[in-house]
mmCIF file of N, CA and C in Angstrom:
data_model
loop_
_atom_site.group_PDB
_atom_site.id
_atom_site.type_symbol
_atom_site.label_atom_id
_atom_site.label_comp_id
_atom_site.label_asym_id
_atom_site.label_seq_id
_atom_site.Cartn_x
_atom_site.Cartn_y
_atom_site.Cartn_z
ATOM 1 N N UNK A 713 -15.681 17.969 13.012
ATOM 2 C CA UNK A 713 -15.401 17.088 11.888
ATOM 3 C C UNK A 713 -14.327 17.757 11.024
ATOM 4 N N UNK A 714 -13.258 17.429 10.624
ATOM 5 C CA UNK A 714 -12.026 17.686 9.983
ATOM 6 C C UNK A 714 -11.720 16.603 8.915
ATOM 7 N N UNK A 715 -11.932 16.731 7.687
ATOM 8 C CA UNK A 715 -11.530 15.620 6.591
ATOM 9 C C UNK A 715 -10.416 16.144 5.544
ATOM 10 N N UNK A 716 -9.387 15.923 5.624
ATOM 11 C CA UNK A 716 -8.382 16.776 4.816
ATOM 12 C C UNK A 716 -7.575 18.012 5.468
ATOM 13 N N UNK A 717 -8.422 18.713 6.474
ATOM 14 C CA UNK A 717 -7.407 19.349 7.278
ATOM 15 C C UNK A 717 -8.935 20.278 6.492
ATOM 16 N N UNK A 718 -10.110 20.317 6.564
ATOM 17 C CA UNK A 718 -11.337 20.650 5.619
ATOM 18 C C UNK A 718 -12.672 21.057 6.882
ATOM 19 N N UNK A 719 -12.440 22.201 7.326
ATOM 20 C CA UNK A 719 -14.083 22.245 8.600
ATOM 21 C C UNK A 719 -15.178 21.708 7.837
ATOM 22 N N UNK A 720 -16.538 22.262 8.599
ATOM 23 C CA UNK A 720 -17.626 21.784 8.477
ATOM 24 C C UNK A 720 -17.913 22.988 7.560
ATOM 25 N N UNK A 721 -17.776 24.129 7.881
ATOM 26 C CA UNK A 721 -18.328 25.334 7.165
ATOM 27 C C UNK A 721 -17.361 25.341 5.922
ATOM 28 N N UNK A 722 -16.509 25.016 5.710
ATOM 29 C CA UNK A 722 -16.255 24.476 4.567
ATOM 30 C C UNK A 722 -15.916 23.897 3.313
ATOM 31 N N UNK A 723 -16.325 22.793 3.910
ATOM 32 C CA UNK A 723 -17.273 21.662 3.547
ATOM 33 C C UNK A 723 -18.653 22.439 2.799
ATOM 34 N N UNK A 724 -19.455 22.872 4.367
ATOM 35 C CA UNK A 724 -20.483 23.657 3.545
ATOM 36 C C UNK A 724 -20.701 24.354 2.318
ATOM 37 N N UNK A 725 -19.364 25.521 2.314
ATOM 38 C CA UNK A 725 -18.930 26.538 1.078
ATOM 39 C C UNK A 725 -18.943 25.357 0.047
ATOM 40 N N UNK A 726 -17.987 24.615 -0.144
ATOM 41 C CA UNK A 726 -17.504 24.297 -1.022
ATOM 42 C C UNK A 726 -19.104 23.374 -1.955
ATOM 43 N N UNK A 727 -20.033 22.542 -0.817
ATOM 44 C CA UNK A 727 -21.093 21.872 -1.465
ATOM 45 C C UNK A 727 -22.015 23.040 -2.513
ATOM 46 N N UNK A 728 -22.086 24.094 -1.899
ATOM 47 C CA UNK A 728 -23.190 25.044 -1.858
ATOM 48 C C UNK A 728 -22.359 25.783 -3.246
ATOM 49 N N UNK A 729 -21.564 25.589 -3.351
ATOM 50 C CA UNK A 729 -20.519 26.290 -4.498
ATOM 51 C C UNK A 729 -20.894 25.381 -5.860
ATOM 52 N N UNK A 730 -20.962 23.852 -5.771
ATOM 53 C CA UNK A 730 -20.830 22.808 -6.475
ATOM 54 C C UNK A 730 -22.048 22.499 -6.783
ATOM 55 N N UNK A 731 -23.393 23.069 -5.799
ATOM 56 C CA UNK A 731 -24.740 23.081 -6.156
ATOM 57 C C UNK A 731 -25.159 23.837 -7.422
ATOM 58 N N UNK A 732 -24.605 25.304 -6.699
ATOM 59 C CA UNK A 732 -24.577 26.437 -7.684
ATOM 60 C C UNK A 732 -23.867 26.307 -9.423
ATOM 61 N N UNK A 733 -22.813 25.486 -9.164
ATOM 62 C CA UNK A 733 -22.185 24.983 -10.483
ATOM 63 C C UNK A 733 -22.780 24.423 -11.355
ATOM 64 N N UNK A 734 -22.910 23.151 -10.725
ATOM 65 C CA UNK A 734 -23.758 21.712 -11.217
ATOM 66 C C UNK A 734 -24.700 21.333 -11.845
ATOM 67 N N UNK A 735 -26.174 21.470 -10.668
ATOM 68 C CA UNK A 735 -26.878 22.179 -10.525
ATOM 69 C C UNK A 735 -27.428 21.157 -9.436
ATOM 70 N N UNK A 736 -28.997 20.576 -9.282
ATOM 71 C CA UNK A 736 -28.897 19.994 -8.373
ATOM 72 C C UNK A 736 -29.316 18.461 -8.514
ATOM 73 N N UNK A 737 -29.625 18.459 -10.316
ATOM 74 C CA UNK A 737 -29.688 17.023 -10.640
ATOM 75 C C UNK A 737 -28.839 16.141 -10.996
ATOM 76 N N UNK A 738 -27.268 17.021 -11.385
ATOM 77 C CA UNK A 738 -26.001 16.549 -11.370
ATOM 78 C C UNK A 738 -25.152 16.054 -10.435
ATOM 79 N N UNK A 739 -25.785 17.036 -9.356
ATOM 80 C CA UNK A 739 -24.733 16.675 -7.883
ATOM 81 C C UNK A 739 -24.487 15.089 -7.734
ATOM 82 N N UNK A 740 -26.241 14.447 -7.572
ATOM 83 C CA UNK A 740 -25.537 13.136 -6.800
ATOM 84 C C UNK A 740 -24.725 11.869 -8.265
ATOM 85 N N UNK A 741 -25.113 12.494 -9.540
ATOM 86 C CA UNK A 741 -24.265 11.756 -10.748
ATOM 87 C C UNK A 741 -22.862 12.268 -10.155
ATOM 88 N N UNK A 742 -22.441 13.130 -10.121
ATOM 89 C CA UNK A 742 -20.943 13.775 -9.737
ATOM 90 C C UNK A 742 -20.603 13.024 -8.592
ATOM 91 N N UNK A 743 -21.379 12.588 -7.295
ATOM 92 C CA UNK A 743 -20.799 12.490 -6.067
ATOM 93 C C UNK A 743 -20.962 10.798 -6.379
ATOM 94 N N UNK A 744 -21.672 9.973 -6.969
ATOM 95 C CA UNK A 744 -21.404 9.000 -7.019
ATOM 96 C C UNK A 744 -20.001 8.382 -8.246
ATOM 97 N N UNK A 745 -20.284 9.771 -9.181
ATOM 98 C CA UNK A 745 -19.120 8.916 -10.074
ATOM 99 C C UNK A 745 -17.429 9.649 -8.840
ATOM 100 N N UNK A 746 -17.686 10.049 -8.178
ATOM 101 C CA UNK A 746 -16.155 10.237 -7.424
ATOM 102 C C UNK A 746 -16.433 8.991 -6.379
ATOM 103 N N UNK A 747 -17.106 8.930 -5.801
ATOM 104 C CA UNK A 747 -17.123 7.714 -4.981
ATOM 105 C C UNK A 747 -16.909 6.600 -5.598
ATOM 106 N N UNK A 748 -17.226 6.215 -6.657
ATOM 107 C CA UNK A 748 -17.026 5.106 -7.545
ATOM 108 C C UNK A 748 -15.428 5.093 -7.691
ATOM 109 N N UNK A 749 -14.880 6.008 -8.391
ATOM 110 C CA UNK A 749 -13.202 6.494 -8.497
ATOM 111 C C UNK A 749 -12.759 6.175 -7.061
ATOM 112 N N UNK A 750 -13.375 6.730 -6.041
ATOM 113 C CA UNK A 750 -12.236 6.681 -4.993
ATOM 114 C C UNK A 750 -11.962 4.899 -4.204
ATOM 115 N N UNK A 751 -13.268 4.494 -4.668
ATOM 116 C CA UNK A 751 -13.751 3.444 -4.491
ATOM 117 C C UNK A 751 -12.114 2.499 -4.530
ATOM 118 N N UNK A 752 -12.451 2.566 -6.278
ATOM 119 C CA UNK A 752 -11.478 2.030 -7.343
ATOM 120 C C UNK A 752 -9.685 2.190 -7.161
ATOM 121 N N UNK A 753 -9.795 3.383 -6.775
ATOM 122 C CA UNK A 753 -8.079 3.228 -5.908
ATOM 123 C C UNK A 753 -7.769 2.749 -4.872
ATOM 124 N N UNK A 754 -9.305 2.819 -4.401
ATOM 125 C CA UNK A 754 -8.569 1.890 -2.303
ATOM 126 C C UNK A 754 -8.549 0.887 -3.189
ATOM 127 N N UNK A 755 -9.086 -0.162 -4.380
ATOM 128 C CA UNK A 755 -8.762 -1.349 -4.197
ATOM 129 C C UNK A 755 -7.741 -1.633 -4.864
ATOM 130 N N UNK A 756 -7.338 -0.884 -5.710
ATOM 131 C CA UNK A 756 -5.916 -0.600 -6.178
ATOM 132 C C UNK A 756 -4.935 -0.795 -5.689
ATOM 133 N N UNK A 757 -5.334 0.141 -4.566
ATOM 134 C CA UNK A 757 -4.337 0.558 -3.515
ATOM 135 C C UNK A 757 -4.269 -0.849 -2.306
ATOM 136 N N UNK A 758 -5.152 -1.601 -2.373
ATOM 137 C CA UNK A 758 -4.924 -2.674 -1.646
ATOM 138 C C UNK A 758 -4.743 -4.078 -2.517
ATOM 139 N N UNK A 759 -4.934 -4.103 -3.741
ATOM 140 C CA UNK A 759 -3.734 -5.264 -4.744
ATOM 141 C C UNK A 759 -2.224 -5.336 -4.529
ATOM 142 N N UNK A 760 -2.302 -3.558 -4.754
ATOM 143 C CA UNK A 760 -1.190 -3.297 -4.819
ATOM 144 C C UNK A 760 -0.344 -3.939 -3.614
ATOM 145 N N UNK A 761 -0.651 -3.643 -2.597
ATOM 146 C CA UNK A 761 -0.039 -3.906 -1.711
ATOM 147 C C UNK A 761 -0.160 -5.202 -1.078
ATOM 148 N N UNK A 762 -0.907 -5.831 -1.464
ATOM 149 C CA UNK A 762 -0.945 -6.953 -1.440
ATOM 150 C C UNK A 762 0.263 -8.267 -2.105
ATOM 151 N N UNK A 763 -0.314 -7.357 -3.175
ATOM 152 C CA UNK A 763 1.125 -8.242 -4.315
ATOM 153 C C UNK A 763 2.420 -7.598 -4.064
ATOM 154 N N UNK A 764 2.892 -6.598 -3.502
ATOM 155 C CA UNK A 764 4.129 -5.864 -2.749
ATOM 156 C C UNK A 764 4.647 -7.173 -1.982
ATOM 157 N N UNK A 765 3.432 -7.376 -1.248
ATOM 158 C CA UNK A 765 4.016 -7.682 0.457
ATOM 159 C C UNK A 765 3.928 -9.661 -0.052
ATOM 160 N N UNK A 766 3.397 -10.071 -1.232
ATOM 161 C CA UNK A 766 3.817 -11.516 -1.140
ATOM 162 C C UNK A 766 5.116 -11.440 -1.970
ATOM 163 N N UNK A 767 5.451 -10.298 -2.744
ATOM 164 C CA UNK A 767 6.919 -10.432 -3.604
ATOM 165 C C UNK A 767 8.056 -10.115 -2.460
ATOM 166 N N UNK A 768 7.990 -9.742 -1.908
ATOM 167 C CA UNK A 768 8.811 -9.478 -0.569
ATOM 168 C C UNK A 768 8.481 -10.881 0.319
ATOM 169 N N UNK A 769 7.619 -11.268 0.563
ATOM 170 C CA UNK A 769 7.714 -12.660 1.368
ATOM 171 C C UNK A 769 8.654 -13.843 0.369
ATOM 172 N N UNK A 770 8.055 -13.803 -0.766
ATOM 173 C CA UNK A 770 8.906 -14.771 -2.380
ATOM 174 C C UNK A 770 10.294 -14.422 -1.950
ATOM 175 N N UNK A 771 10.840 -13.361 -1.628
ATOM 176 C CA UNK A 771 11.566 -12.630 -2.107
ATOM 177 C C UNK A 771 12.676 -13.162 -0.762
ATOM 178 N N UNK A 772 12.128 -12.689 0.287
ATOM 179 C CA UNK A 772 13.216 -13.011 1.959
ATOM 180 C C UNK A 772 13.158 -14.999 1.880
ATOM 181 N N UNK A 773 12.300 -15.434 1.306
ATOM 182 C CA UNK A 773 12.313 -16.960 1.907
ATOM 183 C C UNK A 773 13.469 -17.583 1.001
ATOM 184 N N UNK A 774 13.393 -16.754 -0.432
ATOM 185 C CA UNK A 774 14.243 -17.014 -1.330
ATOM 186 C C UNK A 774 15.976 -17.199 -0.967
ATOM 187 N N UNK A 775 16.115 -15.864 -0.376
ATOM 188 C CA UNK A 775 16.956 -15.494 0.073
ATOM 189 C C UNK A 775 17.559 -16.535 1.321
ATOM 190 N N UNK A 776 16.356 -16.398 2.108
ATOM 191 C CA UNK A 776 16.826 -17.062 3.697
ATOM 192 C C UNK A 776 17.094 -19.032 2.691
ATOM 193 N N UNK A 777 16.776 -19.462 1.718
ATOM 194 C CA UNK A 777 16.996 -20.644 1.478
ATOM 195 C C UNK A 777 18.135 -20.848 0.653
ATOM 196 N N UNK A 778 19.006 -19.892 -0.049
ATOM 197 C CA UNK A 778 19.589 -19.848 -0.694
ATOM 198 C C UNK A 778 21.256 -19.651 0.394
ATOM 199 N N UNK A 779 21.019 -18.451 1.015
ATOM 200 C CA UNK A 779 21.834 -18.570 1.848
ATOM 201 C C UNK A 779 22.578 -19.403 3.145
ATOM 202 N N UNK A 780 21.366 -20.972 3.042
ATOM 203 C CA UNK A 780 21.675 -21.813 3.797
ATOM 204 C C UNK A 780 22.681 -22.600 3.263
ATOM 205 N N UNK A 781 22.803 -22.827 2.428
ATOM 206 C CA UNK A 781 23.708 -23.881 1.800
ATOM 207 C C UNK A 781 25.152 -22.993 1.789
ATOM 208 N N UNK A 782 25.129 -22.095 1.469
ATOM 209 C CA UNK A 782 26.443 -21.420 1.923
ATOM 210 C C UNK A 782 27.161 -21.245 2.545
ATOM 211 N N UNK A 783 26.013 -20.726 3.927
ATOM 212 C CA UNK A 783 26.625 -20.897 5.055
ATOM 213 C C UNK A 783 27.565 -22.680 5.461
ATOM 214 N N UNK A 784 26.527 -23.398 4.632
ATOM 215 C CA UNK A 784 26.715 -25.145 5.293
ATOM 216 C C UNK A 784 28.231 -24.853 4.406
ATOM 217 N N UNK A 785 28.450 -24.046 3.644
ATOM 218 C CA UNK A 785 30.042 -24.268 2.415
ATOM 219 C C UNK A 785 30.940 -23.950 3.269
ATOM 220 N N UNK A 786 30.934 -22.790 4.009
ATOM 221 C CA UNK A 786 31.863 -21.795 4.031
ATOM 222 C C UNK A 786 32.046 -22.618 5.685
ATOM 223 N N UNK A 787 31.238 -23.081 6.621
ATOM 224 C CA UNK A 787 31.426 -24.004 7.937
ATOM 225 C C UNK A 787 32.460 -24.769 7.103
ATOM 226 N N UNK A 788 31.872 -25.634 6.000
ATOM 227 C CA UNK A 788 33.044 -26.742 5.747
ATOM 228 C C UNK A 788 34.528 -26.502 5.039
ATOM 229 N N UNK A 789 34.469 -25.405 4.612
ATOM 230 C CA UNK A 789 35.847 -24.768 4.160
ATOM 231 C C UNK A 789 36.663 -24.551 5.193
ATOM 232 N N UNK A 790 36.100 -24.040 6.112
ATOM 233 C CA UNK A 790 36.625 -23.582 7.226
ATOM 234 C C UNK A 790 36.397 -24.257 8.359
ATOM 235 N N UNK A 791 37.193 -25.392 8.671
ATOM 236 C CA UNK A 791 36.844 -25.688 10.096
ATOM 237 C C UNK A 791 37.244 -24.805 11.340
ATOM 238 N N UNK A 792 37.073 -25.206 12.376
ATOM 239 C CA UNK A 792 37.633 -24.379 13.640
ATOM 240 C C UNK A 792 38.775 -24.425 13.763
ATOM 241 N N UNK A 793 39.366 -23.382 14.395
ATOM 242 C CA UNK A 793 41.158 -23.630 13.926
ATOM 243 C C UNK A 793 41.318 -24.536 16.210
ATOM 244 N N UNK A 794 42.313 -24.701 15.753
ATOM 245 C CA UNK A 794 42.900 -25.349 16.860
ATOM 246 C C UNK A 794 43.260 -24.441 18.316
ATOM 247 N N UNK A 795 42.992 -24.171 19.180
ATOM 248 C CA UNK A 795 43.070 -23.306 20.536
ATOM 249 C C UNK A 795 44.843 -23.364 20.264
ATOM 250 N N UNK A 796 45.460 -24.407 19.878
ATOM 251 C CA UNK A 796 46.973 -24.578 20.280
ATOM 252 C C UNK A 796 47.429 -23.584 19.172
ATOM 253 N N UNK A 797 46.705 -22.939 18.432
ATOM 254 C CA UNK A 797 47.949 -22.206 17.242
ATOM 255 C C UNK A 797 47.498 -20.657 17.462
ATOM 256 N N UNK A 798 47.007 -20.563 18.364
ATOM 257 C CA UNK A 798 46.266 -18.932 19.151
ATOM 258 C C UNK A 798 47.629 -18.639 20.019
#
């Protein structure tokens, strides 16, 4: 098991360190208020990107509709020139 680039032993150290700190009626208040936090950024972290990826969809359709009519300008400005003046 590897979490962070983090062994098992420790992992171990580090609980057994945080026991010793804590003590052992704090631990699971501590381990739930970080789980709660980490909780709270994945969903952050998935608004976020959520609302990224529809401002970028807003964003290309905008684009791809805007640039149609232009193209339709710049065809009619320019017709095809004639094979005879090549």
């Amino acid at each position: 098991m590897n979490i962070f680039g983090i062994g098992l032993p420790e992992m171990a150290v580090i609980f057994t360190i945080a026991l010793l700190v804590f003590g052992p009626k704090k631990l699971p208040e501590i381990g739930r208020s970080i789980g709660k936090a980490l909780r709270g950024f994945q969903d952050a972290s998935r608004d976020f990107e959520s609302e990224f990826n529809r401002e970028a969809k807003q964003l290309e359709e905008a684009v791809a509709s805007s640039s149609k009519p232009e193209t339709e300008k710049l065809a009619a400005a320019n017709p095809k020139e004639d094979s005879t003046n090549s």
